[in-house]
C-alpha positions as a Markdown table, in Angstrom:
| # | Residue | x | y | z |
|---|---|---|---|---|
| 1 | Met | -11.9 | -63.8 | -62.7 |
| 2 | Val | -10.1 | -60.5 | -62.0 |
| 3 | Gln | -13.4 | -58.6 | -61.9 |
| 4 | Ser | -14.8 | -61.0 | -59.4 |
| 5 | Asp | -11.7 | -60.7 | -57.1 |
| 6 | Val | -12.0 | -56.9 | -57.3 |
| 7 | Glu | -15.7 | -57.0 | -56.3 |
| 8 | Thr | -15.0 | -59.4 | -53.5 |
| 9 | Asn | -12.2 | -57.2 | -52.2 |
| 10 | Asn | -14.4 | -54.0 | -52.4 |
| 11 | Gln | -17.1 | -55.8 | -50.5 |
| 12 | Ser | -14.6 | -56.8 | -47.8 |
| 13 | Val | -13.4 | -53.2 | -47.6 |
| 14 | Asp | -17.0 | -51.9 | -47.4 |
| 15 | Ser | -17.8 | -54.5 | -44.7 |
| 16 | Val | -14.8 | -53.6 | -42.6 |
| 17 | Gln | -15.7 | -49.9 | -42.9 |
| 18 | Ala | -19.3 | -50.5 | -41.9 |
| 19 | Ile | -18.2 | -52.5 | -38.9 |
| 20 | Gln | -15.7 | -49.9 | -37.9 |
| 21 | Asn | -18.3 | -47.2 | -38.2 |
| 22 | Trp | -20.7 | -49.2 | -36.0 |
| 23 | Met | -18.0 | -49.8 | -33.4 |
| 24 | Val | -17.1 | -46.1 | -33.3 |
| 25 | Asn | -20.8 | -45.3 | -32.8 |
| 26 | Gln | -21.0 | -47.9 | -30.0 |
| 27 | Leu | -17.9 | -46.4 | -28.2 |
| 28 | Val | -19.4 | -42.9 | -28.5 |
| 29 | Glu | -22.7 | -44.2 | -27.0 |
| 30 | Gln | -21.2 | -46.5 | -24.3 |
| 31 | Leu | -18.3 | -44.3 | -23.2 |
| 32 | Ser | -19.7 | -40.8 | -24.0 |
| 33 | Leu | -16.9 | -40.0 | -26.3 |
| 34 | Asp | -16.7 | -37.7 | -29.3 |
| 35 | Ala | -16.4 | -39.7 | -32.6 |
| 36 | Lys | -13.8 | -37.2 | -33.9 |
| 37 | Asn | -11.4 | -38.3 | -31.2 |
| 38 | Ile | -11.6 | -42.0 | -31.9 |
| 39 | Asp | -8.8 | -43.5 | -34.0 |
| 40 | Val | -9.6 | -47.0 | -35.3 |
| 41 | Thr | -5.9 | -47.9 | -35.1 |
| 42 | Glu | -5.5 | -47.1 | -31.3 |
| 43 | Pro | -6.0 | -49.7 | -28.6 |
| 44 | Leu | -9.6 | -49.6 | -27.2 |
| 45 | Thr | -8.2 | -49.4 | -23.7 |
| 46 | Arg | -7.0 | -45.9 | -24.6 |
| 47 | Tyr | -10.6 | -44.8 | -24.6 |
| 48 | Gly | -11.4 | -46.3 | -21.2 |
| 49 | Leu | -13.0 | -49.5 | -22.4 |
| 50 | Asp | -13.2 | -51.9 | -19.5 |
| 51 | Ser | -14.3 | -55.6 | -19.4 |
| 52 | Ile | -18.0 | -54.9 | -18.8 |
| 53 | Asp | -18.1 | -52.3 | -21.6 |
| 54 | Ala | -16.3 | -54.7 | -23.9 |
| 55 | Val | -18.6 | -57.6 | -23.2 |
| 56 | Thr | -21.6 | -55.3 | -23.6 |
| 57 | Ile | -20.4 | -54.1 | -27.0 |
| 58 | Val | -19.5 | -57.6 | -28.1 |
| 59 | Gly | -23.0 | -58.7 | -27.2 |
| 60 | Glu | -24.6 | -55.9 | -29.2 |
| 61 | Leu | -22.2 | -56.7 | -32.1 |
| 62 | Glu | -23.5 | -60.4 | -31.9 |
| 63 | Asp | -27.0 | -59.1 | -32.1 |
| 64 | Trp | -26.3 | -56.8 | -35.0 |
| 65 | Leu | -24.3 | -59.3 | -37.1 |
| 66 | Glu | -26.3 | -62.4 | -36.0 |
| 67 | Val | -23.2 | -64.4 | -35.2 |
| 68 | Glu | -21.7 | -65.8 | -32.0 |
| 69 | Leu | -18.5 | -64.1 | -31.1 |
| 70 | Pro | -15.8 | -64.7 | -28.5 |
| 71 | Ser | -16.3 | -62.5 | -25.4 |
| 72 | Thr | -12.6 | -61.8 | -25.6 |
| 73 | Leu | -12.9 | -60.2 | -29.1 |
| 74 | Phe | -11.5 | -56.8 | -28.0 |
| 75 | Trp | -8.7 | -58.3 | -26.0 |
| 76 | Asp | -7.7 | -60.6 | -28.8 |
| 77 | Tyr | -8.0 | -57.8 | -31.4 |
| 78 | Pro | -7.5 | -54.7 | -29.4 |
| 79 | Thr | -8.2 | -52.0 | -32.0 |
| 80 | Ile | -11.4 | -51.3 | -33.9 |
| 81 | Glu | -9.5 | -51.8 | -37.2 |
| 82 | Lys | -8.2 | -55.3 | -36.1 |
| 83 | Ser | -11.5 | -56.4 | -34.7 |
| 84 | Ala | -13.4 | -55.4 | -37.9 |
| 85 | Gln | -10.9 | -57.1 | -40.1 |
| 86 | Tyr | -11.1 | -60.3 | -38.0 |
| 87 | Leu | -14.9 | -60.3 | -38.2 |
| 88 | Val | -15.0 | -59.9 | -42.0 |
| 89 | Glu | -12.3 | -62.6 | -42.5 |
| 90 | Glu | -13.7 | -65.1 | -40.1 |
| 91 | Phe | -17.5 | -64.7 | -40.2 |
| 92 | Asp | -20.1 | -64.3 | -43.0 |
| 93 | Val | -21.3 | -60.8 | -42.1 |
| 94 | Ser | -22.4 | -59.7 | -45.5 |
| 95 | Ala | -26.1 | -60.8 | -45.0 |
| 96 | Ala | -26.4 | -58.9 | -41.7 |
| 97 | Leu | -24.7 | -55.8 | -43.2 |
| 98 | Asp | -27.0 | -56.0 | -46.2 |
| 99 | Asn | -30.0 | -56.2 | -43.9 |
| 100 | Ala | -28.8 | -53.4 | -41.8 |
| 101 | Glu | -28.4 | -51.1 | -44.9 |
| 102 | Ser | -31.8 | -51.9 | -46.4 |
| 103 | Ala | -33.6 | -51.6 | -43.0 |
| 104 | Ala | -32.0 | -48.4 | -41.9 |
| 105 | Pro | -34.3 | -45.4 | -42.0 |
| 106 | Ser | -33.0 | -42.3 | -43.7 |
| 107 | Asp | -32.2 | -40.0 | -40.8 |
| 108 | Asn | -34.9 | -40.8 | -38.4 |
| 109 | Lys | -33.1 | -42.3 | -35.4 |
| 110 | Glu | -36.3 | -42.4 | -33.3 |
| 111 | Thr | -37.7 | -45.3 | -35.3 |
| 112 | Lys | -34.5 | -47.4 | -35.3 |
| 113 | Pro | -34.6 | -50.0 | -32.6 |
| 114 | Glu | -31.5 | -50.9 | -30.7 |
| 115 | Ala | -29.8 | -54.2 | -31.9 |
| 116 | Ser | -30.6 | -55.9 | -28.6 |
| 117 | Glu | -34.3 | -54.9 | -28.9 |
| 118 | Lys | -34.5 | -56.5 | -32.3 |
| 119 | Ser | -33.3 | -60.0 | -31.4 |
| 120 | Gly | -32.7 | -60.1 | -27.6 |
| 121 | Lys | -29.7 | -62.3 | -28.2 |
| 122 | Gly | -26.2 | -61.8 | -26.9 |
| 123 | Trp | -24.9 | -60.0 | -23.9 |
| 124 | Gly | -25.8 | -56.5 | -25.1 |
| 125 | Gly | -29.4 | -56.8 | -24.1 |
| 126 | Phe | -28.5 | -58.5 | -20.8 |
| 127 | Trp | -26.2 | -55.7 | -19.6 |
| 128 | Lys | -28.6 | -53.0 | -20.8 |
| 129 | Gly | -31.4 | -54.7 | -18.9 |
| 130 | Leu | -29.4 | -54.6 | -15.7 |
| 131 | Gly | -28.7 | -50.9 | -16.1 |
| 132 | Gly | -32.2 | -49.8 | -15.6 |
């Protein structure tokens, strides 16, 4: 039993870390930030995240994790750390994370489609479509 609890706990930590990394990358892309300057324990508003950017990132997160999320996610859980912990605790994200790991090409970013291009679900694809 103890081994199973340890494995589950490690999977949760890995899942939180994977989601945090994804969110940092989205902030870098969406807000033109340097990843070195992003602290997962700081409020997202510190980085200039506004409501449109928040809804866009939540939509892309929905596409990536294949779950329906509240559009107020980043206002309810205002840091990357809190948002990621909430997602792992409240949603079954393990399958989506496993698929993302196995489908990710080594270092060839050119062949990796955006999340919104893969499924077309969520607000991420909608807002990107409006942008051009």
